[in-house]
Short mmCIF file of C-alpha atoms and ligand atoms in Angstrom, two decimals:
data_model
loop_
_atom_site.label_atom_id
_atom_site.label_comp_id
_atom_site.label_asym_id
_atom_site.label_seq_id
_atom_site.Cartn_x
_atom_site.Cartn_y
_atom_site.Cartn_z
CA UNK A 729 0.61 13.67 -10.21
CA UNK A 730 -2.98 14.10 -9.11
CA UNK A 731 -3.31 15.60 -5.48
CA UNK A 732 -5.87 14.52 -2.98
CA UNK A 733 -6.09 16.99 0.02
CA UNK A 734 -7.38 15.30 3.28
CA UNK A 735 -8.53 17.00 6.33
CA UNK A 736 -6.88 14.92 8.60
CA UNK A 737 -4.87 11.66 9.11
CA UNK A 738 -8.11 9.98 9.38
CA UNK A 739 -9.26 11.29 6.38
CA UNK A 740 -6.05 10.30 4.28
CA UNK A 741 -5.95 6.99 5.85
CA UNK A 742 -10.11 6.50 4.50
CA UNK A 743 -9.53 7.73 1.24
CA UNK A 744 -5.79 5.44 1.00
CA UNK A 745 -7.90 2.13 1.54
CA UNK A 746 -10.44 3.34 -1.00
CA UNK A 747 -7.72 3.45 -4.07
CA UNK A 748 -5.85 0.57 -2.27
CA UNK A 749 -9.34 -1.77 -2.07
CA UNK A 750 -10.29 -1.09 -5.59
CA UNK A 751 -7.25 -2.73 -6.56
CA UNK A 752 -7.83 -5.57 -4.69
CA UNK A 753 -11.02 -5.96 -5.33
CA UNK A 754 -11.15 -5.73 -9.35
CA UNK A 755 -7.82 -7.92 -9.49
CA UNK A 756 -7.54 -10.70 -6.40
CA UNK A 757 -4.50 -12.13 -7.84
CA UNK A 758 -2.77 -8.14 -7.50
CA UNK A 759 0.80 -7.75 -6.44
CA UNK A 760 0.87 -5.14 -4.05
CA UNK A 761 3.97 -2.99 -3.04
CA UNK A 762 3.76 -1.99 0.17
CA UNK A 763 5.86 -0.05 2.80
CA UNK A 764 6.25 0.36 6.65
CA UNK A 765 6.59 3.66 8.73
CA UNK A 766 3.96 5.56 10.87
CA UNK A 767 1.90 6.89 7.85
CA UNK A 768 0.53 3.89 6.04
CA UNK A 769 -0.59 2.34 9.61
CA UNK A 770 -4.47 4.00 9.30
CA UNK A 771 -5.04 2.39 6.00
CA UNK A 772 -3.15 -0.64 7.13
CA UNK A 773 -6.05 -0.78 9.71
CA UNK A 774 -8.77 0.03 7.38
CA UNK A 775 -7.72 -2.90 4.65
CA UNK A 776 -8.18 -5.38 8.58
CA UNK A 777 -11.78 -3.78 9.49
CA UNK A 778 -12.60 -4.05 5.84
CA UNK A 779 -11.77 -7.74 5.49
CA UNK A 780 -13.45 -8.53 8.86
CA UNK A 781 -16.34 -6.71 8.03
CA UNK A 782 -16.35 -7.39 4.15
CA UNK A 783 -14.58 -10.54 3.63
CA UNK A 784 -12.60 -8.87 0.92
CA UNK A 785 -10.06 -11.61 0.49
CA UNK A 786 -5.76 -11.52 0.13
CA UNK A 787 -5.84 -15.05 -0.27
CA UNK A 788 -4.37 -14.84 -3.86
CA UNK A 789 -2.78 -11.20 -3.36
CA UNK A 790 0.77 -10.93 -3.61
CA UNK A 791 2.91 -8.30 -1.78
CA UNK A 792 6.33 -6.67 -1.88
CA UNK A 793 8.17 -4.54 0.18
CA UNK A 794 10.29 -1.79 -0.42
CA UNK A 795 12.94 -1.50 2.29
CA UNK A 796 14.32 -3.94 5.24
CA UNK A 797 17.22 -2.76 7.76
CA UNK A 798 20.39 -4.07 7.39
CA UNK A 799 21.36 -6.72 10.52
CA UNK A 800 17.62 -7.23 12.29
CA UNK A 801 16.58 -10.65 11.65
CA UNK A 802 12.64 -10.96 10.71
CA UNK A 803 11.82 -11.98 13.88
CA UNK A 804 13.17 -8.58 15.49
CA UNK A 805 10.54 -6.58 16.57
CA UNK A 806 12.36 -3.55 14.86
CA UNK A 807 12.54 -4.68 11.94
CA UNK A 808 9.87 -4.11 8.81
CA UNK A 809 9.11 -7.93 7.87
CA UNK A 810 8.11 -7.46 11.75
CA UNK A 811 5.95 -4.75 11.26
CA UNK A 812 4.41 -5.72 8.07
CA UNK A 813 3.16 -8.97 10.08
CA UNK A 814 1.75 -7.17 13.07
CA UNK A 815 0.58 -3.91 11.47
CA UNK A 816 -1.12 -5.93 8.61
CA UNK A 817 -0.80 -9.52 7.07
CA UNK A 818 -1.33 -11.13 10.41
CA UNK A 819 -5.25 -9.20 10.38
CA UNK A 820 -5.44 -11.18 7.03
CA UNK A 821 -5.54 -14.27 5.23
CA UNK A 822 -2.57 -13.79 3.19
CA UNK A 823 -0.25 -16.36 2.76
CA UNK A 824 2.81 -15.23 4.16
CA UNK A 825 4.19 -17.30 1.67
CA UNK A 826 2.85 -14.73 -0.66
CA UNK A 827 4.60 -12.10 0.93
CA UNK A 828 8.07 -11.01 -0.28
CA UNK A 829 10.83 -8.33 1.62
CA UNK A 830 14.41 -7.92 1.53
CA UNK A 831 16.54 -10.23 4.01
CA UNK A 832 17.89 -8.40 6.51
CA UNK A 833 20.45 -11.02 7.18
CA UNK A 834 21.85 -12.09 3.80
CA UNK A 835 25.12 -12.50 4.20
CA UNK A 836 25.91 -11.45 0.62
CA UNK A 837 24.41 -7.93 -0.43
CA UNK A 838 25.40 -8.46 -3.90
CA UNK A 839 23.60 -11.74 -4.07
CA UNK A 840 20.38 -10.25 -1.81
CA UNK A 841 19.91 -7.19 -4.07
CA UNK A 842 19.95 -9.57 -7.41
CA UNK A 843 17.11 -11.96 -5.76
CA UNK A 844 15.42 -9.05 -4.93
CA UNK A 845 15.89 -7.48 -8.55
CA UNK A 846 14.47 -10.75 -10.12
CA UNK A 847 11.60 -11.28 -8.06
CA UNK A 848 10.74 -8.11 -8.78
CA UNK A 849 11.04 -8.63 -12.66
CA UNK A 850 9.14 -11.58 -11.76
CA UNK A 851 5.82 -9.75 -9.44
CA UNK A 852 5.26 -6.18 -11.61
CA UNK A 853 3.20 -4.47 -9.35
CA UNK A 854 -0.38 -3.18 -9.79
CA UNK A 855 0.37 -0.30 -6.97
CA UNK A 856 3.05 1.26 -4.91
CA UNK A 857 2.47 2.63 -1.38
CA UNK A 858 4.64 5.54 -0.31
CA UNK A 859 5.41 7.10 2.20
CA UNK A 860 7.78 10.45 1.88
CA UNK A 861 10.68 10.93 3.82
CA UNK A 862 11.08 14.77 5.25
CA UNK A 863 14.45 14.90 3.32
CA UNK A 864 12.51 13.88 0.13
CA UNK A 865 13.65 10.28 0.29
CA UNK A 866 11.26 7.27 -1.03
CA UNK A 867 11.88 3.56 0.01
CA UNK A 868 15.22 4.56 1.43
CA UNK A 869 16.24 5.84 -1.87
CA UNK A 870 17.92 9.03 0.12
CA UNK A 871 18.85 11.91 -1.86
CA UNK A 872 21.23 11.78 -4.96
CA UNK A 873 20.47 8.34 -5.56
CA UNK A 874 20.37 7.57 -9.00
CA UNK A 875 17.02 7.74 -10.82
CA UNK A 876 17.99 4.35 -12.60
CA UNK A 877 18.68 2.38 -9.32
CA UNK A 878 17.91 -1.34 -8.82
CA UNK A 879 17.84 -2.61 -5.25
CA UNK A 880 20.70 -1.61 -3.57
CA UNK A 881 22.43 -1.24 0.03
CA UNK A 882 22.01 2.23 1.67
CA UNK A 883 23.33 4.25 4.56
CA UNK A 884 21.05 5.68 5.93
CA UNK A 885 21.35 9.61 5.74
CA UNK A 886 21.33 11.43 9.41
CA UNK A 887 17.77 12.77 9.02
CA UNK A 888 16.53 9.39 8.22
CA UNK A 889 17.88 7.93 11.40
CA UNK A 890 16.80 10.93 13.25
CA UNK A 891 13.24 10.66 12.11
CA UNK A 892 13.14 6.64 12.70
CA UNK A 893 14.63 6.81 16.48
CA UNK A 894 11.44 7.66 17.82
CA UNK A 895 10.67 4.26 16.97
CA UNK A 896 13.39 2.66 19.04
CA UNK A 897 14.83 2.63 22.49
CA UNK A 898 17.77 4.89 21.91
CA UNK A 899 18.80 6.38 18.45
CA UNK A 900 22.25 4.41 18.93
CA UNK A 901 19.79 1.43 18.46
CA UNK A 902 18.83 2.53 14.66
CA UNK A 903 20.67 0.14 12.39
CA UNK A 904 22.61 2.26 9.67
CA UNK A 905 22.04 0.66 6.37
CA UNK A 906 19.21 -1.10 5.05
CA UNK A 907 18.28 -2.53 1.68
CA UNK A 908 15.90 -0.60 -0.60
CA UNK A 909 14.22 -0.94 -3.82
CA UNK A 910 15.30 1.36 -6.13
CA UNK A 911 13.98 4.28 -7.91
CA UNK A 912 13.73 3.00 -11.55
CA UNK A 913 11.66 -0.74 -9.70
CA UNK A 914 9.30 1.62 -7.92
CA UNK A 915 8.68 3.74 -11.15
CA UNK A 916 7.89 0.33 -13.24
CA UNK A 917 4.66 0.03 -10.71
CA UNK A 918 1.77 0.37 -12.91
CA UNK A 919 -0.28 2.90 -10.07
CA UNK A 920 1.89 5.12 -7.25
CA UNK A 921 0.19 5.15 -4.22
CA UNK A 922 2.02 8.58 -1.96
CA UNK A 923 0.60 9.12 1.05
CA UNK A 924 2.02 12.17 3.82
CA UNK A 925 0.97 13.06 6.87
CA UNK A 926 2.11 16.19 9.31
CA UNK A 927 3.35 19.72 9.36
CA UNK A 928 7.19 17.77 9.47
CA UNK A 929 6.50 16.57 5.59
CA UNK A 930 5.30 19.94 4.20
CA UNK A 931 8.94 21.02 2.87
CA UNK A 932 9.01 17.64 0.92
CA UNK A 933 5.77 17.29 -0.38
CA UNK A 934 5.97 21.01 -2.27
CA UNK A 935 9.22 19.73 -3.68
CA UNK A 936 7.78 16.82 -4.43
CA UNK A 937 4.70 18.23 -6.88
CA UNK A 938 6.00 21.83 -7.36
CA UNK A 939 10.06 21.43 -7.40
CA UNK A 940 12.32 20.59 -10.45
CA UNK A 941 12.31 16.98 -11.19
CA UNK A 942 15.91 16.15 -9.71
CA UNK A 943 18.28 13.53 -7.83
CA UNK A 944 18.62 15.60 -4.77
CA UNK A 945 14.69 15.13 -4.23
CA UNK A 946 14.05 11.43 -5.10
CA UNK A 947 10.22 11.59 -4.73
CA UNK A 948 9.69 14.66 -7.69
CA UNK A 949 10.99 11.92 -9.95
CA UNK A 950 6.79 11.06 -9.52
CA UNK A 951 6.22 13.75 -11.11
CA UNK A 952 6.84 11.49 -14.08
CA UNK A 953 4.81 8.97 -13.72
CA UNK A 954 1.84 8.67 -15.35
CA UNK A 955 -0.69 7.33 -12.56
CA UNK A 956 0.48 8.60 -9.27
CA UNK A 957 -2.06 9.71 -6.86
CA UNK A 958 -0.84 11.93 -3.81
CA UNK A 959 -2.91 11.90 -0.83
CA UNK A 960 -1.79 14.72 2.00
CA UNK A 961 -3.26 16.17 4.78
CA UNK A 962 -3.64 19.79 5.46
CA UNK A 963 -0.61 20.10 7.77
CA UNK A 964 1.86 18.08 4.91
CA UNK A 965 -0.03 20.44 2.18
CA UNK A 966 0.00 23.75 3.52
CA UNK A 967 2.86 24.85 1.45
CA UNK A 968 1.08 23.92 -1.84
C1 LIG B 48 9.21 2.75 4.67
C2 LIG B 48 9.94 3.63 3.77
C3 LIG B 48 10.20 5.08 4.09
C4 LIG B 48 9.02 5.79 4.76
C5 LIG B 48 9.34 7.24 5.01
C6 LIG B 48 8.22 7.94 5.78
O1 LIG B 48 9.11 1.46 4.13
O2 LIG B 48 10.38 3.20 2.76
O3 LIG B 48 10.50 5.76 2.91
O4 LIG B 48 7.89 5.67 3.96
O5 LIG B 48 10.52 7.35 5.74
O6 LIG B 48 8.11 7.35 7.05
P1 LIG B 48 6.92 7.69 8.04
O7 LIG B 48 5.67 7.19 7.39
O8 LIG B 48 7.22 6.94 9.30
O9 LIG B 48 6.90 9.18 8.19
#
């Protein structure tokens, strides 16, 4: 894993939309896995100013997400096909045909996870964003989930919903499950993309690059991977 150590959020965020741009910029037709939370929003705002400023185009880029909550329909203002549209693809000119998350909704998990497993057999990804969970977690891949998962239906551990409340009314509000991709469909990508941010992510990220590679701390499985960039601030590396 190669490790880029930012000053500051503002830093990381810079220095994200440089490796994400040069994707998109040597290959317009790239798919791009993406993911939601608070960390990936800077970069998320840099890839906007750039194509405002730029022009740098999405109109042939492809995206996939990683994770959707169980029970919010897209239109919820909770939910991530939500925040993928405001944070990002509405400052572009993606198609939004072009873009691709779990449904929330599906009525049959069994039959979700499969579409999702094909399309993603279908889109192989030219880079994964990350962001890191403090429990270790990646997508929603919580801990002891199997290295070798496909998509799959979580529940959510207590530290996950903990973290995410702040992003709802009341924590009774968080929904419990969600769908994720799994380990083994974010380790297919052909560039990892890990990005963490805050004193709150320090624990994680040292077990992440320095820790034994094991099920109990999904993102060291990285570790493996033979083009994953890191990209922490000072606060999220200061155990390194
Ligand atoms: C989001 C996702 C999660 C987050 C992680 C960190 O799609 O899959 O794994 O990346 O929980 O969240 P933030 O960035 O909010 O600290």
């Amino acid at each position: 894993m190669r490790t880029i150590i930012a000053k500051d959020y503002e830093e990381l965020s810079a220095k994200a939309a440089k490796v994400m741009l040069d994707v998109v910029k040597e290959n317009p037709y790239a798919v791009l896995g993406l993911a939601t939370g608070t960390t990936p929003l800077g970069l998320y705002a840099h890839m906007i100013a750039d194509h405002e400023k730029h022009g740098t185009s999405y109109a042939h880029i492809r995206t996939v997400n990683l994770d959707e909550y169980k029970g919010l329909p897209k239109t919820h203002p909770q939910s991530y096909a939500y925040f993928m549209r405001k944070n990002l693809f509405d400052g572009l000119d993606i198609d939004p045909e072009n873009t691709n998350i779990e449904n929330g909704m599906a009525e049959n998990e069994t039959k979700e996870c499969a579409r999702y497993d094909a399309l993603l057999e279908q889109l192989p990804r030219d880079i994964q964003l990350l962001g890191l969970g403090s429990n270790g977690h990646i997508a929603f891949n919580e801990p002891g989930t199997p290295f070798g998962s496909g998509t799959h239906v979580v529940t959510l551990a207590e530290s996950t919903v903990k973290d995410n409340a702040r992003l709802f009314d009341d924590i009774s509000e968080v929904p419990r499950k969600a769908f994720t991709m799994g380990i083994r469909q974010i380790m297919q990508a052909k560039k990892i993309l890990i990005l963490a941010s805050g004193a709150n992510k320090a624990d994680a990220v040292y077990k992440m690059v320095k820790g034994e590679v094991t099920e109990a701390v999904p993102a060291s499985v990285l570790q493996l991977h033979p083009d994953c960039i890191l990209i922490a601030d000072q606060e999220a590396a200061s155990k390194l």
